[in-house]
Structure formats: C-alpha cells, structure tokens
Amino acid sequence: PLRIADAPGPAGTPTRILGFGTIADAPDPTGWVFPNRLQELDTRRGAPDQCAPGYADSTRLCTISQVPGAMACNGDSGGPQLQRNRKGRWELIGVTSGPGTPGVRCSQGPGLYTSAPAYTGWVREVIGRSG
C-alpha cells in the first residue's frame, strides 16, 4: 500500500515516475519496445505553464523529466508519480495520464498526471464500498 499525499508539492518538487511503457518512442506502434523490468524516472513537478495552455490545473499535474529524452509513454498510463514526504517516505501524488503538450513525442515533452490528492475523497468512498 502507498499513502496518497495530502497535496502535491509545489513546482520544482522532485518526484519519481514508474511504469512498463515503451522505451522506444517510435511514432508507429510496430516500433514500440516494452521493457521486461519496471522502469523508474526522476522527474519534478512542473509549473502549469510548462505544459500546453489549459492542460495543467489543480487536478492535472505538469511533470518534467530530469533526464533528457525520457518521459512516460505508451503503456505507462495509470502508473504512479511519487514524492517523498517529510519523513522520507514515498507517497502518491499523481497517476500517469498522457502528454503535457499535444503533437510532441512523449520523450520530448512534459507529461500530464492526474492529481491523486484531488481525488482522495472519491478513492476512499469507492474503497469503502468494496470492503
């Protein structure tokens, strides 16, 4: 289990994303290559204006890679974006959603993440119904 953060950190906060999405950012799906092992990438919270206008807001987080030419891509959707809390423990702040700029290959642009803290109430409600 992973705790949902009370709030995502401000722009510039170090984060990490995880996924099994393609590691070959080919425009044609026949060129996609998927890893055998879980991939990790150091990222940071971006300011809303670092994604396309209207893409990032209080429920959608703009995310910037710390590694040139790398970002979440096809097959990573639904994967976690994590930040460390004050005690150094990982907590969930986002869920992979898609590109942060239309028409830009995933490895070249920012990523867009659904804010997990924005939906904590809904998550708790749904989990409570299934238990």
PDB file of C-alpha atoms in Angstrom:
ATOM      1  CA  PRO A   1       0.000   0.000   0.000  1.00  0.00           C
ATOM      2  CA  LEU A   2       1.051   3.539  -0.712  1.00  0.00           C
ATOM      3  CA  ARG A   3      -0.282   6.594   1.078  1.00  0.00           C
ATOM      4  CA  ILE A   4      -1.919   9.308  -1.035  1.00  0.00           C
ATOM      5  CA  ALA A   5      -0.215  12.620  -0.284  1.00  0.00           C
ATOM      6  CA  ASP A   6      -2.204  15.392   1.363  1.00  0.00           C
ATOM      7  CA  ALA A   7      -1.110  17.638  -1.524  1.00  0.00           C
ATOM      8  CA  PRO A   8       1.393  17.541  -4.349  1.00  0.00           C
ATOM      9  CA  GLY A   9       4.479  19.620  -3.696  1.00  0.00           C
ATOM     10  CA  PRO A  10       4.921  22.943  -5.498  1.00  0.00           C
ATOM     11  CA  ALA A  11       6.559  23.349  -8.903  1.00  0.00           C
ATOM     12  CA  GLY A  12      10.137  22.106  -8.700  1.00  0.00           C
ATOM     13  CA  THR A  13       9.411  19.352  -6.163  1.00  0.00           C
ATOM     14  CA  PRO A  14      11.442  16.213  -7.016  1.00  0.00           C
ATOM     15  CA  THR A  15       9.248  13.276  -7.998  1.00  0.00           C
ATOM     16  CA  ARG A  16       9.664   9.813  -9.484  1.00  0.00           C
ATOM     17  CA  ILE A  17       7.510   8.026 -12.025  1.00  0.00           C
ATOM     18  CA  LEU A  18       7.289   4.261 -12.599  1.00  0.00           C
ATOM     19  CA  GLY A  19       5.995   2.168 -15.464  1.00  0.00           C
ATOM     20  CA  PHE A  20       6.274  -0.611 -18.002  1.00  0.00           C
ATOM     21  CA  GLY A  21       5.570   1.627 -21.018  1.00  0.00           C
ATOM     22  CA  THR A  22       7.505   1.646 -24.265  1.00  0.00           C
ATOM     23  CA  ILE A  23      11.179   2.576 -24.065  1.00  0.00           C
ATOM     24  CA  ALA A  24      11.371   3.196 -27.826  1.00  0.00           C
ATOM     25  CA  ASP A  25       9.417   6.362 -28.588  1.00  0.00           C
ATOM     26  CA  ALA A  26       8.594   5.375 -32.172  1.00  0.00           C
ATOM     27  CA  PRO A  27       5.693   7.121 -33.957  1.00  0.00           C
ATOM     28  CA  ASP A  28       4.484   3.765 -35.321  1.00  0.00           C
ATOM     29  CA  PRO A  29       3.286   1.245 -32.685  1.00  0.00           C
ATOM     30  CA  THR A  30       5.090  -1.562 -34.537  1.00  0.00           C
ATOM     31  CA  GLY A  31       8.340   0.087 -33.374  1.00  0.00           C
ATOM     32  CA  TRP A  32       7.424   0.207 -29.689  1.00  0.00           C
ATOM     33  CA  VAL A  33       9.652  -1.818 -27.361  1.00  0.00           C
ATOM     34  CA  PHE A  34       8.414  -2.710 -23.886  1.00  0.00           C
ATOM     35  CA  PRO A  35      10.819  -3.458 -21.016  1.00  0.00           C
ATOM     36  CA  ASN A  36      10.919  -6.684 -19.027  1.00  0.00           C
ATOM     37  CA  ARG A  37      11.544  -4.745 -15.807  1.00  0.00           C
ATOM     38  CA  LEU A  38       9.780  -1.872 -14.141  1.00  0.00           C
ATOM     39  CA  GLN A  39      11.283   1.445 -15.244  1.00  0.00           C
ATOM     40  CA  GLU A  40      11.895   4.421 -12.927  1.00  0.00           C
ATOM     41  CA  LEU A  41      12.489   8.022 -13.928  1.00  0.00           C
ATOM     42  CA  ASP A  42      13.405  11.014 -11.790  1.00  0.00           C
ATOM     43  CA  THR A  43      11.104  13.906 -12.578  1.00  0.00           C
ATOM     44  CA  ARG A  44       9.906  17.112 -10.967  1.00  0.00           C
ATOM     45  CA  ARG A  45       6.630  18.953 -10.641  1.00  0.00           C
ATOM     46  CA  GLY A  46       6.359  21.480 -13.413  1.00  0.00           C
ATOM     47  CA  ALA A  47       4.538  24.780 -13.303  1.00  0.00           C
ATOM     48  CA  PRO A  48       1.196  24.729 -15.160  1.00  0.00           C
ATOM     49  CA  ASP A  49       2.646  26.939 -17.905  1.00  0.00           C
ATOM     50  CA  GLN A  50       5.299  24.305 -18.664  1.00  0.00           C
ATOM     51  CA  CYS A  51       2.534  22.183 -20.196  1.00  0.00           C
ATOM     52  CA  ALA A  52       0.235  23.275 -23.033  1.00  0.00           C
ATOM     53  CA  PRO A  53      -2.226  26.074 -22.150  1.00  0.00           C
ATOM     54  CA  GLY A  54      -5.232  24.665 -20.306  1.00  0.00           C
ATOM     55  CA  TYR A  55      -3.660  21.236 -19.722  1.00  0.00           C
ATOM     56  CA  ALA A  56      -2.422  21.540 -16.111  1.00  0.00           C
ATOM     57  CA  ASP A  57      -4.506  22.814 -13.200  1.00  0.00           C
ATOM     58  CA  SER A  58      -5.414  21.773  -9.653  1.00  0.00           C
ATOM     59  CA  THR A  59      -6.444  18.279 -10.806  1.00  0.00           C
ATOM     60  CA  ARG A  60      -3.805  17.739 -13.521  1.00  0.00           C
ATOM     61  CA  LEU A  61      -0.096  17.994 -12.743  1.00  0.00           C
ATOM     62  CA  CYS A  62       2.505  19.070 -15.277  1.00  0.00           C
ATOM     63  CA  THR A  63       5.582  16.862 -14.896  1.00  0.00           C
ATOM     64  CA  ILE A  64       9.084  17.442 -16.257  1.00  0.00           C
ATOM     65  CA  SER A  65      11.753  14.767 -16.731  1.00  0.00           C
ATOM     66  CA  GLN A  66      15.143  15.216 -15.081  1.00  0.00           C
ATOM     67  CA  VAL A  67      16.644  13.011 -17.817  1.00  0.00           C
ATOM     68  CA  PRO A  68      16.780  14.403 -21.371  1.00  0.00           C
ATOM     69  CA  GLY A  69      14.878  12.322 -23.936  1.00  0.00           C
ATOM     70  CA  ALA A  70      12.879  10.341 -21.382  1.00  0.00           C
ATOM     71  CA  MET A  71       9.296  10.572 -20.079  1.00  0.00           C
ATOM     72  CA  ALA A  72       6.293   8.354 -19.506  1.00  0.00           C
ATOM     73  CA  CYS A  73       4.992   6.976 -22.795  1.00  0.00           C
ATOM     74  CA  ASN A  74       2.579   4.473 -24.336  1.00  0.00           C
ATOM     75  CA  GLY A  75       1.800   1.712 -21.852  1.00  0.00           C
ATOM     76  CA  ASP A  76       2.600   3.822 -18.770  1.00  0.00           C
ATOM     77  CA  SER A  77      -0.945   5.176 -18.279  1.00  0.00           C
ATOM     78  CA  GLY A  78      -2.222   4.631 -14.758  1.00  0.00           C
ATOM     79  CA  GLY A  79       1.277   4.360 -13.298  1.00  0.00           C
ATOM     80  CA  PRO A  80       2.301   6.291 -10.181  1.00  0.00           C
ATOM     81  CA  GLN A  81       4.035   9.607  -9.670  1.00  0.00           C
ATOM     82  CA  LEU A  82       5.644   9.707  -6.237  1.00  0.00           C
ATOM     83  CA  GLN A  83       7.187  12.309  -3.967  1.00  0.00           C
ATOM     84  CA  ARG A  84       8.942  11.899  -0.635  1.00  0.00           C
ATOM     85  CA  ASN A  85       7.195  13.244   2.452  1.00  0.00           C
ATOM     86  CA  ARG A  86       8.945  14.986   5.363  1.00  0.00           C
ATOM     87  CA  LYS A  87       9.931  11.608   6.831  1.00  0.00           C
ATOM     88  CA  GLY A  88      11.474  10.493   3.538  1.00  0.00           C
ATOM     89  CA  ARG A  89       8.712   8.002   2.704  1.00  0.00           C
ATOM     90  CA  TRP A  90       7.256   7.791  -0.775  1.00  0.00           C
ATOM     91  CA  GLU A  91       3.664   8.948  -1.253  1.00  0.00           C
ATOM     92  CA  LEU A  92       1.402   9.055  -4.285  1.00  0.00           C
ATOM     93  CA  ILE A  93       0.752  12.444  -5.884  1.00  0.00           C
ATOM     94  CA  GLY A  94      -0.213  11.540  -9.427  1.00  0.00           C
ATOM     95  CA  VAL A  95      -1.365   8.931 -11.907  1.00  0.00           C
ATOM     96  CA  THR A  96       0.015   8.900 -15.459  1.00  0.00           C
ATOM     97  CA  SER A  97      -2.499  10.442 -17.830  1.00  0.00           C
ATOM     98  CA  GLY A  98      -0.789  11.465 -21.079  1.00  0.00           C
ATOM     99  CA  PRO A  99       1.360  14.029 -22.820  1.00  0.00           C
ATOM    100  CA  GLY A 100       1.542  17.559 -21.464  1.00  0.00           C
ATOM    101  CA  THR A 101       1.758  19.089 -24.924  1.00  0.00           C
ATOM    102  CA  PRO A 102      -0.169  17.874 -27.990  1.00  0.00           C
ATOM    103  CA  GLY A 103       1.796  16.773 -31.033  1.00  0.00           C
ATOM    104  CA  VAL A 104       5.071  16.324 -29.125  1.00  0.00           C
ATOM    105  CA  ARG A 105       6.583  12.850 -28.813  1.00  0.00           C
ATOM    106  CA  CYS A 106       6.482  11.598 -25.235  1.00  0.00           C
ATOM    107  CA  SER A 107      10.258  11.537 -24.858  1.00  0.00           C
ATOM    108  CA  GLN A 108      10.490  15.193 -25.864  1.00  0.00           C
ATOM    109  CA  GLY A 109       7.789  16.860 -23.829  1.00  0.00           C
ATOM    110  CA  PRO A 110       6.291  17.203 -20.405  1.00  0.00           C
ATOM    111  CA  GLY A 111       3.894  14.635 -19.025  1.00  0.00           C
ATOM    112  CA  LEU A 112       0.446  15.165 -17.572  1.00  0.00           C
ATOM    113  CA  TYR A 113      -0.584  13.403 -14.353  1.00  0.00           C
ATOM    114  CA  THR A 114      -3.973  13.239 -12.662  1.00  0.00           C
ATOM    115  CA  SER A 115      -3.578  14.613  -9.141  1.00  0.00           C
ATOM    116  CA  ALA A 116      -4.235  11.793  -6.663  1.00  0.00           C
ATOM    117  CA  PRO A 117      -4.772  14.178  -3.715  1.00  0.00           C
ATOM    118  CA  ALA A 118      -7.542  15.929  -5.671  1.00  0.00           C
ATOM    119  CA  TYR A 119      -9.486  12.640  -5.703  1.00  0.00           C
ATOM    120  CA  THR A 120      -8.691  11.248  -2.238  1.00  0.00           C
ATOM    121  CA  GLY A 121     -12.326  11.547  -1.121  1.00  0.00           C
ATOM    122  CA  TRP A 122     -13.573   9.636  -4.153  1.00  0.00           C
ATOM    123  CA  VAL A 123     -10.915   6.920  -3.699  1.00  0.00           C
ATOM    124  CA  ARG A 124     -11.870   6.435  -0.052  1.00  0.00           C
ATOM    125  CA  GLU A 125     -15.554   6.294  -0.965  1.00  0.00           C
ATOM    126  CA  VAL A 126     -15.007   3.630  -3.620  1.00  0.00           C
ATOM    127  CA  ILE A 127     -12.677   1.559  -1.425  1.00  0.00           C
ATOM    128  CA  GLY A 128     -15.204   1.766   1.424  1.00  0.00           C
ATOM    129  CA  ARG A 129     -17.950   0.376  -0.817  1.00  0.00           C
ATOM    130  CA  SER A 130     -15.851  -2.603  -1.926  1.00  0.00           C
ATOM    131  CA  GLY A 131     -14.730  -3.641   1.559  1.00  0.00           C
TER     132      GLY A 131
END
